[in-house]
Every structure is written in C-alpha cells, then in structure tokens.
Short mmCIF file of C-alpha atoms in Angstrom, two decimals:
data_model
loop_
_atom_site.label_atom_id
_atom_site.label_comp_id
_atom_site.label_asym_id
_atom_site.label_seq_id
_atom_site.Cartn_x
_atom_site.Cartn_y
_atom_site.Cartn_z
CA MET Y 942 25.15 37.86 -40.43
CA ARG Y 943 28.09 35.66 -39.68
CA LYS Y 944 28.04 36.81 -36.11
CA GLY Y 945 24.28 35.75 -35.74
CA ILE Y 946 24.98 32.27 -37.17
CA VAL Y 947 27.82 31.80 -34.67
CA VAL Y 948 25.62 32.85 -31.81
CA LEU Y 949 22.93 30.30 -32.87
CA MET Y 950 25.49 27.61 -33.10
CA VAL Y 951 26.83 28.30 -29.68
CA ALA Y 952 23.30 28.24 -28.26
CA ALA Y 953 22.54 24.92 -29.96
CA ILE Y 954 25.71 23.34 -28.57
CA ALA Y 955 24.86 24.63 -25.05
CA VAL Y 956 21.27 23.09 -25.30
CA THR Y 957 22.71 19.87 -26.47
CA GLY Y 958 25.18 20.01 -23.51
CA VAL Y 959 22.37 20.51 -21.04
CA ILE Y 960 20.37 17.55 -22.37
CA TRP Y 961 23.53 15.33 -22.27
CA LEU Y 962 24.02 16.31 -18.70
CA LEU Y 963 20.43 15.67 -17.72
CA ARG Y 964 20.57 12.29 -19.14
CA LEU Y 965 23.64 11.45 -17.26
CA TRP Y 966 22.07 12.85 -14.00
CA ARG Y 967 18.95 10.72 -14.49
CA ALA Y 968 20.56 7.51 -15.71
CA PRO Y 969 20.44 4.18 -13.70
CA PRO Y 970 23.25 3.64 -11.15
CA PRO Y 971 26.23 1.68 -12.47
CA GLY Y 972 25.77 -1.93 -12.41
CA HIS Y 973 21.99 -1.84 -12.15
CA ALA Y 974 19.73 -3.29 -14.82
CA THR Y 975 18.78 -0.95 -17.75
CA PRO Y 976 15.04 0.02 -18.38
CA ASP Y 977 12.78 -2.54 -20.10
CA ALA Y 978 12.72 -1.34 -23.79
CA ALA Y 979 8.99 -1.78 -23.74
CA LEU Y 980 8.48 0.76 -20.96
CA PRO Y 981 8.81 4.59 -21.23
CA ASP Y 982 12.15 6.05 -20.37
CA PRO Y 983 12.01 8.37 -17.47
CA VAL Y 984 14.17 10.85 -19.44
CA SER Y 985 11.66 11.01 -22.30
CA VAL Y 986 9.15 12.74 -19.77
CA SER Y 987 10.91 16.12 -19.76
CA ILE Y 988 14.20 17.42 -21.01
CA GLU Y 989 13.87 20.11 -18.24
CA PRO Y 990 15.44 19.75 -14.93
CA GLU Y 991 13.23 18.53 -12.09
CA PRO Y 992 11.83 21.36 -9.92
CA ALA Y 993 13.84 22.31 -6.90
CA LEU Y 994 12.02 20.13 -4.62
CA PRO Y 995 13.25 17.93 -1.64
CA ILE Y 996 13.10 14.71 -3.57
CA GLY Y 997 15.13 11.96 -4.91
CA PRO Y 998 17.61 9.48 -3.21
CA ARG Y 999 18.45 9.92 0.42
CA PRO Y 1000 19.72 7.68 3.24
CA ALA Y 1001 17.17 5.24 4.43
CA ARG Y 1002 16.16 4.38 7.98
CA PHE Y 1003 16.46 0.95 9.70
CA TRP Y 1004 19.59 -0.62 8.47
CA GLN Y 1005 23.07 -1.50 9.72
CA GLU Y 1006 26.47 -1.85 8.31
CA ILE Y 1007 28.18 -5.33 7.90
CA ALA Y 1008 31.55 -6.35 6.69
CA GLY Y 1009 32.58 -5.97 3.09
CA ASN Y 1010 30.83 -2.65 2.49
CA ARG Y 1011 27.56 -4.46 2.64
CA VAL Y 1012 24.46 -3.26 4.51
CA GLN Y 1013 21.56 -5.21 6.10
CA CYS Y 1014 18.22 -3.69 5.73
CA GLN Y 1015 16.05 -4.20 8.86
CA LEU Y 1016 12.90 -2.58 7.50
CA CYS Y 1017 11.08 -5.85 6.86
CA PRO Y 1018 11.47 -9.48 8.02
CA HIS Y 1019 13.46 -10.35 4.80
CA LEU Y 1020 16.41 -8.66 6.38
CA CYS Y 1021 18.20 -8.37 3.04
CA VAL Y 1022 21.96 -8.22 3.00
CA VAL Y 1023 22.82 -5.87 0.12
CA PRO Y 1024 26.18 -5.74 -1.56
CA ASP Y 1025 27.47 -2.27 -2.68
CA GLY Y 1026 25.71 -1.07 -5.79
CA GLU Y 1027 22.82 -3.41 -5.48
CA ARG Y 1028 19.26 -3.41 -4.21
CA GLY Y 1029 17.09 -5.40 -1.82
CA GLN Y 1030 14.13 -7.43 -2.64
CA CYS Y 1031 11.80 -4.43 -2.76
CA ARG Y 1032 13.98 -3.09 -5.71
CA VAL Y 1033 13.81 0.56 -4.23
CA ARG Y 1034 16.48 0.44 -1.47
CA GLU Y 1035 20.03 0.55 -2.68
CA ASN Y 1036 23.40 0.20 -1.15
CA ARG Y 1037 25.56 3.23 -2.32
CA ASP Y 1038 29.23 2.83 -0.91
CA GLY Y 1039 28.03 1.26 2.26
CA VAL Y 1040 25.06 3.43 2.91
CA LEU Y 1041 21.48 2.20 2.37
CA PHE Y 1042 19.51 4.69 0.25
CA THR Y 1043 15.77 5.01 -0.56
CA ILE Y 1044 15.64 5.85 -4.32
CA VAL Y 1045 11.83 6.59 -4.44
CA TYR Y 1046 11.66 9.56 -1.92
CA GLY Y 1047 9.30 12.23 -3.61
CA ARG Y 1048 8.87 9.98 -6.69
CA PRO Y 1049 5.37 8.44 -6.51
CA VAL Y 1050 4.02 6.67 -9.60
CA ALA Y 1051 0.38 7.05 -8.50
CA VAL Y 1052 -1.14 10.24 -6.82
CA GLY Y 1053 -5.03 10.30 -6.98
CA ILE Y 1054 -8.37 10.58 -5.25
CA GLY Y 1055 -10.76 7.59 -4.42
CA PRO Y 1056 -13.32 6.53 -1.90
CA ILE Y 1057 -12.07 5.18 1.45
CA GLU Y 1058 -14.15 2.06 0.70
CA LYS Y 1059 -11.68 1.22 -2.18
CA ALA Y 1060 -9.04 0.26 0.36
CA PRO Y 1061 -11.37 -1.23 1.68
CA PHE Y 1062 -12.20 0.54 4.99
CA HIS Y 1063 -15.66 0.03 6.11
CA HIS Y 1064 -15.71 1.36 9.60
CA PHE Y 1065 -13.45 4.40 9.04
CA HIS Y 1066 -15.17 7.57 7.80
CA PRO Y 1067 -17.51 5.73 5.42
CA GLY Y 1068 -18.36 7.60 2.31
CA HIS Y 1069 -15.36 9.91 2.50
CA TYR Y 1070 -12.72 10.40 -0.25
CA ARG Y 1071 -8.99 10.52 0.28
CA GLN Y 1072 -5.86 11.32 -1.56
CA THR Y 1073 -3.70 8.27 -2.40
CA VAL Y 1074 -0.07 8.01 -2.83
CA ALA Y 1075 2.08 5.14 -4.07
CA THR Y 1076 5.66 4.64 -5.36
CA VAL Y 1077 6.93 1.62 -7.35
CA GLY Y 1078 7.98 -1.46 -5.41
CA CYS Y 1079 6.88 -4.19 -3.16
CA ASN Y 1080 8.67 -6.53 -0.71
CA LEU Y 1081 6.60 -9.52 -1.75
CA ARG Y 1082 6.29 -11.45 -5.05
CA CYS Y 1083 2.75 -12.30 -5.08
CA ARG Y 1084 1.84 -14.34 -8.21
CA HIS Y 1085 -1.73 -13.11 -8.13
CA CYS Y 1086 -0.85 -9.45 -7.69
CA GLN Y 1087 -3.70 -7.16 -8.88
CA ASN Y 1088 -1.30 -4.14 -9.11
CA TRP Y 1089 1.85 -6.01 -10.60
CA HIS Y 1090 2.27 -3.28 -13.31
CA ILE Y 1091 3.52 -0.93 -10.55
CA SER Y 1092 4.43 -3.13 -7.65
CA GLN Y 1093 6.55 -5.66 -9.47
CA ARG Y 1094 8.51 -3.13 -11.71
CA GLU Y 1095 12.04 -1.70 -11.45
CA PHE Y 1096 12.07 1.98 -10.78
CA GLU Y 1097 13.98 2.65 -14.01
CA GLY Y 1098 11.53 2.78 -16.96
CA MET Y 1099 8.64 4.00 -14.78
CA ARG Y 1100 7.05 7.35 -15.10
CA TYR Y 1101 6.95 9.05 -11.93
CA LEU Y 1102 5.46 12.45 -10.49
CA PRO Y 1103 8.00 14.58 -8.70
CA ARG Y 1104 6.12 15.49 -5.53
CA SER Y 1105 7.68 16.94 -2.27
CA VAL Y 1106 6.03 16.00 1.04
CA ASP Y 1107 4.60 19.71 1.18
CA GLU Y 1108 3.18 19.35 -2.41
CA ILE Y 1109 1.37 16.12 -1.40
CA ILE Y 1110 -0.10 17.91 1.58
CA ALA Y 1111 -1.02 20.95 -0.51
CA GLY Y 1112 -2.68 18.74 -2.97
CA VAL Y 1113 -4.97 17.20 -0.32
CA SER Y 1114 -6.05 20.65 0.82
CA ARG Y 1115 -6.33 21.84 -2.71
CA ALA Y 1116 -8.83 18.99 -3.48
CA GLY Y 1117 -10.84 19.81 -0.37
CA LEU Y 1118 -10.00 16.50 1.39
CA ASP Y 1119 -8.95 15.82 4.80
CA SER Y 1120 -7.08 12.54 4.59
CA VAL Y 1121 -4.18 10.85 2.82
CA SER Y 1122 -3.74 7.18 2.11
CA PHE Y 1123 -0.68 5.10 1.23
CA THR Y 1124 -1.75 2.14 -0.98
CA TYR Y 1125 -1.72 0.30 -4.28
CA THR Y 1126 1.87 -1.09 -4.04
CA GLU Y 1127 3.42 -1.81 -0.65
CA PRO Y 1128 3.93 1.47 1.35
CA THR Y 1129 6.60 -0.34 3.57
CA VAL Y 1130 9.17 0.11 0.80
CA PHE Y 1131 8.64 3.85 0.70
CA PHE Y 1132 8.77 4.11 4.38
CA GLU Y 1133 10.60 7.40 4.71
CA TYR Y 1134 8.42 9.25 2.22
CA MET Y 1135 5.32 7.88 3.76
CA TYR Y 1136 6.43 8.61 7.35
CA ASP Y 1137 7.24 12.28 6.54
CA ILE Y 1138 3.83 12.72 4.70
CA ALA Y 1139 1.98 11.11 7.38
CA LYS Y 1140 3.72 13.12 10.18
CA ALA Y 1141 3.09 16.43 8.21
CA ALA Y 1142 -0.55 15.52 7.55
CA ARG Y 1143 -1.41 14.71 11.04
CA ALA Y 1144 0.31 18.09 12.18
CA ARG Y 1145 -2.24 19.81 9.90
CA GLY Y 1146 -5.21 17.89 11.37
CA MET Y 1147 -5.50 15.44 8.50
CA LYS Y 1148 -6.31 11.71 8.81
CA THR Y 1149 -3.81 9.17 7.55
CA THR Y 1150 -4.50 5.50 6.49
CA LEU Y 1151 -2.31 2.68 5.38
CA VAL Y 1152 -3.03 -0.30 3.12
CA THR Y 1153 -0.37 -2.82 3.62
CA ASN Y 1154 0.68 -6.53 3.40
CA GLY Y 1155 1.71 -6.36 6.98
CA PHE Y 1156 5.18 -7.74 6.17
CA ILE Y 1157 7.26 -5.14 8.22
CA SER Y 1158 9.52 -5.31 11.16
CA PRO Y 1159 8.08 -4.34 14.59
CA GLU Y 1160 10.34 -1.34 15.25
CA PRO Y 1161 9.57 0.58 12.11
CA LEU Y 1162 5.90 -0.49 12.37
CA ARG Y 1163 5.58 0.91 15.85
CA ALA Y 1164 7.21 4.16 14.67
CA LEU Y 1165 4.95 4.61 11.76
CA LEU Y 1166 1.72 3.93 13.82
CA GLN Y 1167 2.40 7.01 15.86
CA HIS Y 1168 1.22 8.88 12.82
CA MET Y 1169 -1.52 6.63 11.40
CA ASP Y 1170 -5.23 6.70 12.15
CA ALA Y 1171 -6.12 3.48 10.46
CA VAL Y 1172 -4.54 0.35 8.76
CA ARG Y 1173 -5.93 -2.25 6.59
CA VAL Y 1174 -3.89 -5.40 6.47
CA ASP Y 1175 -4.01 -7.96 3.57
CA LEU Y 1176 -4.06 -11.26 5.23
CA LYS Y 1177 -3.37 -13.39 2.14
CA ALA Y 1178 -4.00 -16.76 3.66
CA PHE Y 1179 -3.52 -18.75 6.87
CA THR Y 1180 -0.69 -21.13 5.95
CA GLU Y 1181 2.93 -20.84 5.61
CA GLU Y 1182 2.87 -22.77 2.50
CA PHE Y 1183 0.68 -20.17 0.62
CA TYR Y 1184 2.95 -17.31 1.85
CA ARG Y 1185 6.08 -19.12 0.79
CA GLU Y 1186 4.85 -20.40 -2.69
CA MET Y 1187 2.57 -17.63 -3.69
CA SER Y 1188 4.22 -14.47 -2.11
CA GLY Y 1189 7.85 -15.39 -1.36
CA ALA Y 1190 7.33 -14.53 2.36
CA SER Y 1191 6.00 -16.08 5.70
CA LEU Y 1192 2.79 -15.79 7.63
CA ALA Y 1193 4.12 -15.36 11.11
CA PRO Y 1194 5.53 -11.69 10.75
CA VAL Y 1195 2.08 -10.64 9.30
CA LEU Y 1196 0.35 -12.15 12.39
CA ALA Y 1197 2.83 -10.37 14.57
CA SER Y 1198 2.03 -7.08 12.84
CA LEU Y 1199 -1.71 -7.43 13.28
CA LYS Y 1200 -0.91 -7.79 16.99
CA VAL Y 1201 1.26 -4.61 17.17
CA ILE Y 1202 -1.30 -2.64 15.37
CA ARG Y 1203 -3.98 -3.73 17.88
CA GLU Y 1204 -1.69 -2.98 20.75
CA GLU Y 1205 -0.88 0.42 19.62
CA GLY Y 1206 -4.67 1.17 19.47
CA VAL Y 1207 -4.87 2.14 15.75
CA TRP Y 1208 -8.03 1.24 13.98
CA LEU Y 1209 -7.54 -2.17 12.06
CA GLU Y 1210 -9.39 -3.87 9.34
CA ILE Y 1211 -8.47 -7.09 7.55
CA ILE Y 1212 -9.00 -8.27 3.99
CA ASN Y 1213 -8.61 -11.83 2.67
CA LEU Y 1214 -8.65 -12.38 -1.08
CA ILE Y 1215 -10.11 -15.94 -1.49
CA ILE Y 1216 -8.45 -17.66 -4.47
CA PRO Y 1217 -10.05 -21.00 -5.68
CA THR Y 1218 -8.09 -24.11 -4.70
CA LEU Y 1219 -5.31 -22.05 -3.06
CA ASN Y 1220 -6.85 -20.60 0.28
CA ASP Y 1221 -10.58 -21.50 0.03
CA CYS Y 1222 -10.50 -24.39 2.30
CA PRO Y 1223 -13.27 -24.01 5.03
CA ASN Y 1224 -11.00 -25.46 7.74
CA GLU Y 1225 -8.22 -22.93 6.94
CA ILE Y 1226 -10.79 -20.02 7.00
CA ARG Y 1227 -12.18 -21.22 10.23
CA ALA Y 1228 -8.75 -21.38 11.86
CA MET Y 1229 -8.19 -17.85 10.46
CA CYS Y 1230 -11.26 -16.52 12.14
CA ALA Y 1231 -10.52 -18.33 15.31
CA TRP Y 1232 -7.09 -16.62 15.50
CA ILE Y 1233 -8.57 -13.16 14.74
CA LEU Y 1234 -11.18 -13.64 17.44
CA LYS Y 1235 -8.70 -14.83 20.15
CA ASN Y 1236 -5.88 -12.28 19.25
CA LEU Y 1237 -7.77 -9.22 17.93
CA GLY Y 1238 -11.20 -9.50 19.22
CA PRO Y 1239 -14.61 -9.96 17.61
CA ASP Y 1240 -15.02 -6.44 16.32
CA VAL Y 1241 -12.24 -6.15 13.75
CA PRO Y 1242 -13.82 -5.84 10.28
CA LEU Y 1243 -12.98 -8.69 8.01
CA HIS Y 1244 -13.45 -8.42 4.29
CA PHE Y 1245 -13.68 -11.51 2.10
CA ASN Y 1246 -12.87 -10.31 -1.56
CA ARG Y 1247 -13.37 -12.13 -4.82
CA PHE Y 1248 -10.47 -13.00 -6.75
CA PHE Y 1249 -10.15 -12.42 -10.47
CA PRO Y 1250 -7.38 -13.89 -12.78
CA ALA Y 1251 -4.31 -11.66 -12.76
CA PHE Y 1252 -0.51 -11.49 -13.23
CA ARG Y 1253 0.75 -15.06 -13.05
CA VAL Y 1254 -2.40 -16.72 -11.93
CA THR Y 1255 -4.68 -16.50 -14.95
CA HIS Y 1256 -5.41 -20.29 -15.06
CA LEU Y 1257 -7.79 -20.13 -12.25
CA PRO Y 1258 -11.37 -18.85 -12.47
CA PRO Y 1259 -12.89 -16.01 -10.37
CA THR Y 1260 -13.99 -17.03 -7.10
CA PRO Y 1261 -17.42 -18.46 -6.95
CA VAL Y 1262 -19.91 -16.21 -4.98
CA GLU Y 1263 -20.91 -19.36 -3.06
CA THR Y 1264 -17.41 -19.78 -1.60
CA LEU Y 1265 -17.43 -16.12 -0.39
CA GLU Y 1266 -20.85 -16.68 1.25
CA THR Y 1267 -19.45 -19.94 2.88
CA ALA Y 1268 -16.55 -17.86 4.28
CA HIS Y 1269 -18.87 -15.20 5.54
CA ARG Y 1270 -20.93 -17.83 7.37
CA ILE Y 1271 -17.96 -19.45 8.91
CA ALA Y 1272 -16.71 -15.97 10.20
CA ARG Y 1273 -19.98 -14.99 11.66
CA GLU Y 1274 -20.60 -18.43 13.30
CA GLY Y 1275 -17.04 -18.17 14.68
CA GLY Y 1276 -17.85 -14.88 16.51
CA LEU Y 1277 -16.62 -12.23 14.29
CA ASN Y 1278 -19.21 -9.34 14.36
CA PHE Y 1279 -18.46 -7.40 11.06
CA VAL Y 1280 -17.82 -9.49 7.98
CA THR Y 1281 -18.39 -8.29 4.41
CA ILE Y 1282 -17.92 -9.51 0.84
CA GLY Y 1283 -16.14 -7.50 -1.78
CA ASN Y 1284 -15.62 -7.37 -5.54
CA VAL Y 1285 -19.17 -8.52 -5.89
CA PRO Y 1286 -21.13 -5.29 -6.50
CA GLY Y 1287 -24.72 -5.35 -5.31
CA HIS Y 1288 -24.25 -8.22 -3.02
CA ARG Y 1289 -26.21 -8.11 0.35
CA TYR Y 1290 -22.96 -8.48 2.25
CA ASN Y 1291 -21.32 -5.45 0.69
CA SER Y 1292 -23.21 -3.81 3.56
CA THR Y 1293 -22.52 -3.68 7.41
CA PHE Y 1294 -25.18 -5.02 9.72
CA CYS Y 1295 -25.60 -4.43 13.46
CA PRO Y 1296 -24.69 -7.60 15.23
CA ALA Y 1297 -27.38 -7.13 17.90
CA CYS Y 1298 -30.64 -6.26 15.86
CA GLY Y 1299 -29.49 -7.28 12.34
CA GLY Y 1300 -30.25 -3.82 10.91
CA ARG Y 1301 -28.35 -2.52 7.93
CA VAL Y 1302 -26.33 0.26 9.62
CA ILE Y 1303 -24.27 0.95 6.32
CA HIS Y 1304 -25.76 0.23 2.99
CA ARG Y 1305 -23.21 -0.08 0.32
CA VAL Y 1306 -23.39 -1.11 -3.41
CA GLY Y 1307 -19.85 -2.06 -4.23
CA MET Y 1308 -17.52 0.85 -3.07
CA HIS Y 1309 -20.42 3.31 -2.87
CA VAL Y 1310 -22.25 4.12 0.31
CA GLN Y 1311 -26.02 4.48 -0.17
CA ALA Y 1312 -27.11 5.13 3.41
CA LYS Y 1313 -25.64 5.37 6.96
CA ASN Y 1314 -27.74 4.39 9.87
CA ILE Y 1315 -25.26 5.35 12.57
CA GLU Y 1316 -25.35 8.18 14.81
CA ARG Y 1317 -22.51 8.94 17.28
CA GLY Y 1318 -21.13 5.48 16.71
CA ARG Y 1319 -24.32 3.62 17.49
CA CYS Y 1320 -27.01 1.81 15.53
CA GLN Y 1321 -30.00 3.96 14.90
CA PHE Y 1322 -32.21 1.05 15.12
CA CYS Y 1323 -31.40 -0.48 18.46
CA ASP Y 1324 -28.68 1.89 19.98
CA GLU Y 1325 -26.02 -0.86 19.82
CA GLU Y 1326 -22.38 0.54 19.73
CA ILE Y 1327 -20.76 -0.06 16.47
CA PRO Y 1328 -16.97 0.19 16.87
CA GLY Y 1329 -15.24 2.33 14.33
CA VAL Y 1330 -13.93 5.82 13.64
CA TRP Y 1331 -16.99 7.69 12.36
CA GLU Y 1332 -16.16 11.42 12.95
#
C-alpha cells in the first residue's frame, strides 16, 4: 500500500515538473512586455508540448548587423534599428544576441476559408474560395484598422494555431481548394512563413494571393512575387500627411511597390477605403486615379470601399454612399476601366461592367458572385477582352 502511494506521489511530482518546464519554455523572452491580463495566456491553451512540427522562432531574412549588438531590419521601409532583446515596430521580429529572429513562423492566429471577393479580388478567379492565413502583427499603426484585434497586438497573450508549412498545404488540399491567401493582418511581417508556404503551394500547382498594405522594401517584394499569382494593395490615401498621421508610415514606398508589382507581371488590384473628412477630397481622388492611369494603366481594378467606425476612429460616421459614387464617377471619367464599390451590399457597382458595351460581365451582390458573363477572358455580350486571371 505504502509503495503504491509513493509511486503516485512520484508521478504527481513528475507531471508538475513537466508543466513547470513547459511554462518556462513558452514564457516571453527576458525584458519583453508581459501578456495583457485581459487576454488569454498562450500557456493556458494546452499543457501538452506542441507537436514536433517545424515551427517557432527562427532567423529572419533581410537584415544586417550594426554596432553594439544591434541589427537593422531591412524588410520594410521603417528600417528599424533593433537593440538586443527588443523588437521592431511590427512586434514580431526580435533581436536575439545580435541575430534577427521571426517569432511567428508556423504560429498563425487565423487560418480559415473565404471567398476570393473578400480580399477583395474581382478579376482573379471570381467565385472561388481560398484558404486564408495570418499571424499577429503589422508594420503600420492605422488608427482606423478594421482588424486591430490581431494586427495591433503583441504575440504574447494571443492564441495561435501551430501549423507547419506542410500542414497548411495539406489543409488546402483537404478542403478541396486550390489556392492560399495571406491576409487579415500584414503578411509582410511574417515574410519567411508566407514565402515558404507560397513556394510550396506553387510547387503543387496551387494559386497564391497576397493582401497587403504595400509598405515593403523592393528586394523582399521582388523575391516574394516570384511565388505570387495576384496582389491586392491597400492604397490608404494619396497624401503623405494621411500616411504619417493615420498610419505612422509614408506614401512613397507604397507607390514604389505598386510599380514593382506591375513590372513583375503579377496580377494587381487596388483598394481605397474612403473615410469621411480624411481622404474623401475629390481632388485627392482625382490625383490618385491620374497616377494609377499613368503608372499602372487603365485596366488595374480599383475598389472604393465604405468606411465604418473602428479602433481609434469611432467619432466619424460611415462613408456616405454618395461619396463613394462620386469617387466612382471620378475614376471612370479619369480613364480607369474597372471601378467598383464595396461594403455596400446590393449596390449596382458591386458588379464589374464591360468598358466597351456596358454589359454586366460579373454580377455581384456584396462578396457573392451571382453570374459571370465572361468566356475565355472576353465579354460575352461584345467579345471585348476583360483583363484578369479567369482560369
């Protein structure tokens, strides 16, 4: 009897020791902020060790050593100088003893399935669904962010889903899909994870899409585009003032990224979220459309989306539909062929129209495709070519 009690006590001590070691293993790095008490502790998700998957912190790409055991990240135009033990503005790239690490590799906070129109993409496989992947983090500080609860959080305190590259790819196949999309937060900040998934997906004949703010350095962007089929860029406004005050960034690098994407021949679409009093000036919209026409051409789809109060911009009303219609008219009169209005389900300009005959070539209600009148990339009404990736 006593022997049995001793065995049980030893087993209990062993289990306690394993749990203690696991907590040490998953604790935040020394000197970093502790989790927000209001958020779930990652340790509470499971007391079991994570599966033996190729996930977790690993050396990052695109950085250089500088004096004082510091590093300079060169992934985006912030060019953060990061002291030992600290992180860059994105909150997910950390200097560990003079080596820059990504801490979110294989640790997405969102993996799901959704329509390609949610991105939105309107000229890329309309009506198709894709696997979506996102980790925590963003390199901008948009005051009006719609996904702030995952983009503007620290990694510590967020529940994540351990997923290796192979598991993501297997999930795409298991769901009967043929594409994967990097979205929701800012994929630039999980560059290494995204790059490896995209490369593996393309090797298996899958399509890859990127939803980004475009605030990325040219070298990593060009490397990434070798494994991307389509990119949707959020052109937040057309003034440096807006980017500086509302996003903590600058406009010029985003415009440079748009040119790079076009040069690399990857399908490109642009979204502009119109916010009352902040970026709804007709002259600004006119200047933006003129820049797009001159530098990217008339056939790049442009989406004007309706703003709803969010995050730190809750004092402004939703965008009046009339403002969106004015922007649509300015863009069409300015020579852009494919202009749509989003976040207004049921609006006529959810749909895509042929610029030659005016026929409705893709009938949408919100994010849902009702009918497609395109055959082999041409309008079924007049045979006009409609640029896009249709098959």
